[in-house]
């Protein structure tokens, strides 16, 4: 597929086949994804991969420490995300400088989009999610994230159980103007 087709056929996939994704493939895709612009070569990222039985381990550890009245809601959210065979937490170090942090978020976003497109090229489907719980100290500590890092996104990865068409976008022609 051409890059144009890879961009236009990428869609957020909610449900997946019960088929594992090779760790070596995920590692290869991440390794390519990180060739993105990043200011001063800060390389502001690292990754935690949750797959196989570790999804259940993480869920149990998290739910048993949650206040009882949050368990039902969070369990529903986790179950939806953990339907995918592999989940990648994209992490970003927090900076002391707000402008640096915005730049680092932009670099992270580019890296993640690279990953989504490379996954599409390999016949994998993905869904990027940012549920509120990823910002909590409890979830971060259970996942093994440092207090001076954020989870910029969780990305579900797997083989789609059905094909979906891309959602329509407003054409660029309707959004652009030439500076006069
Ligand atoms: C930063 C960011 C956060 C997102 N968070 C969520 C989320 O928490 N839950 C969700 O279902 N989708 C989430 N999405 C996916 C968008 O809803 C989805 O990309 C959008 O509806 C367009 O659909 P498409 O990806 O199929 O083109 C997020 C996307 C981005 C870029």
mmCIF file of C-alpha atoms in Angstrom, residues 77-142:
data_model
loop_
_atom_site.group_PDB
_atom_site.id
_atom_site.type_symbol
_atom_site.label_atom_id
_atom_site.label_comp_id
_atom_site.label_asym_id
_atom_site.label_seq_id
_atom_site.Cartn_x
_atom_site.Cartn_y
_atom_site.Cartn_z
ATOM 1 C CA UNK A 77 -13.082 0.618 30.702
ATOM 2 C CA UNK A 78 -10.127 -1.710 31.231
ATOM 3 C CA UNK A 79 -12.017 -4.691 29.803
ATOM 4 C CA UNK A 80 -12.806 -2.758 26.627
ATOM 5 C CA UNK A 81 -9.163 -1.753 26.166
ATOM 6 C CA UNK A 82 -7.782 -5.171 27.088
ATOM 7 C CA UNK A 83 -9.925 -6.828 24.377
ATOM 8 C CA UNK A 84 -6.938 -6.151 22.142
ATOM 9 C CA UNK A 85 -4.136 -8.727 22.371
ATOM 10 C CA UNK A 86 -1.468 -6.086 22.935
ATOM 11 C CA UNK A 87 -1.592 -2.700 24.600
ATOM 12 C CA UNK A 88 1.242 -0.193 24.358
ATOM 13 C CA UNK A 89 1.565 2.600 26.891
ATOM 14 C CA UNK A 90 3.433 5.490 25.285
ATOM 15 C CA UNK A 91 5.257 7.397 28.017
ATOM 16 C CA UNK A 92 6.713 10.883 27.984
ATOM 17 C CA UNK A 93 8.993 12.495 30.582
ATOM 18 C CA UNK A 94 7.633 15.684 32.123
ATOM 19 C CA UNK A 95 9.815 18.706 31.565
ATOM 20 C CA UNK A 96 10.488 21.668 33.818
ATOM 21 C CA UNK A 97 9.800 23.882 30.822
ATOM 22 C CA UNK A 98 6.224 24.195 29.508
ATOM 23 C CA UNK A 99 7.341 24.968 25.936
ATOM 24 C CA UNK A 100 9.638 21.934 25.907
ATOM 25 C CA UNK A 101 6.743 19.824 27.113
ATOM 26 C CA UNK A 102 4.499 20.963 24.257
ATOM 27 C CA UNK A 103 7.256 20.159 21.784
ATOM 28 C CA UNK A 104 7.718 16.748 23.378
ATOM 29 C CA UNK A 105 3.990 16.054 23.119
ATOM 30 C CA UNK A 106 4.120 16.930 19.426
ATOM 31 C CA UNK A 107 7.056 14.556 18.934
ATOM 32 C CA UNK A 108 5.131 11.838 20.802
ATOM 33 C CA UNK A 109 2.087 12.362 18.599
ATOM 34 C CA UNK A 110 4.201 11.991 15.474
ATOM 35 C CA UNK A 111 5.783 8.835 16.834
ATOM 36 C CA UNK A 112 2.384 7.361 17.661
ATOM 37 C CA UNK A 113 0.976 8.153 14.211
ATOM 38 C CA UNK A 114 4.044 6.490 12.658
ATOM 39 C CA UNK A 115 3.294 3.437 14.752
ATOM 40 C CA UNK A 116 -0.390 3.367 13.707
ATOM 41 C CA UNK A 117 0.544 3.605 10.020
ATOM 42 C CA UNK A 118 3.309 1.000 10.216
ATOM 43 C CA UNK A 119 0.888 -1.310 12.022
ATOM 44 C CA UNK A 120 -1.637 -0.745 9.226
ATOM 45 C CA UNK A 121 1.050 -1.661 6.690
ATOM 46 C CA UNK A 122 1.550 -4.997 8.495
ATOM 47 C CA UNK A 123 -2.181 -5.796 8.531
ATOM 48 C CA UNK A 124 -2.591 -4.849 12.184
ATOM 49 C CA UNK A 125 -5.338 -2.636 13.548
ATOM 50 C CA UNK A 126 -5.057 -0.137 16.348
ATOM 51 C CA UNK A 127 -6.986 2.233 18.587
ATOM 52 C CA UNK A 128 -5.448 5.099 20.498
ATOM 53 C CA UNK A 129 -7.132 5.875 23.820
ATOM 54 C CA UNK A 130 -6.579 8.389 26.594
ATOM 55 C CA UNK A 131 -8.950 7.335 29.407
ATOM 56 C CA UNK A 132 -8.794 9.624 32.425
ATOM 57 C CA UNK A 133 -7.405 6.882 34.677
ATOM 58 C CA UNK A 134 -4.035 6.921 32.858
ATOM 59 C CA UNK A 135 -3.355 10.267 34.556
ATOM 60 C CA UNK A 136 -3.867 8.960 38.080
ATOM 61 C CA UNK A 137 -0.946 8.312 40.450
ATOM 62 C CA UNK A 138 -2.366 4.900 41.308
ATOM 63 C CA UNK A 139 -2.541 3.632 37.723
ATOM 64 C CA UNK A 140 0.880 5.121 36.935
ATOM 65 C CA UNK A 141 2.480 3.421 39.931
ATOM 66 C CA UNK A 142 0.860 0.047 39.126
#
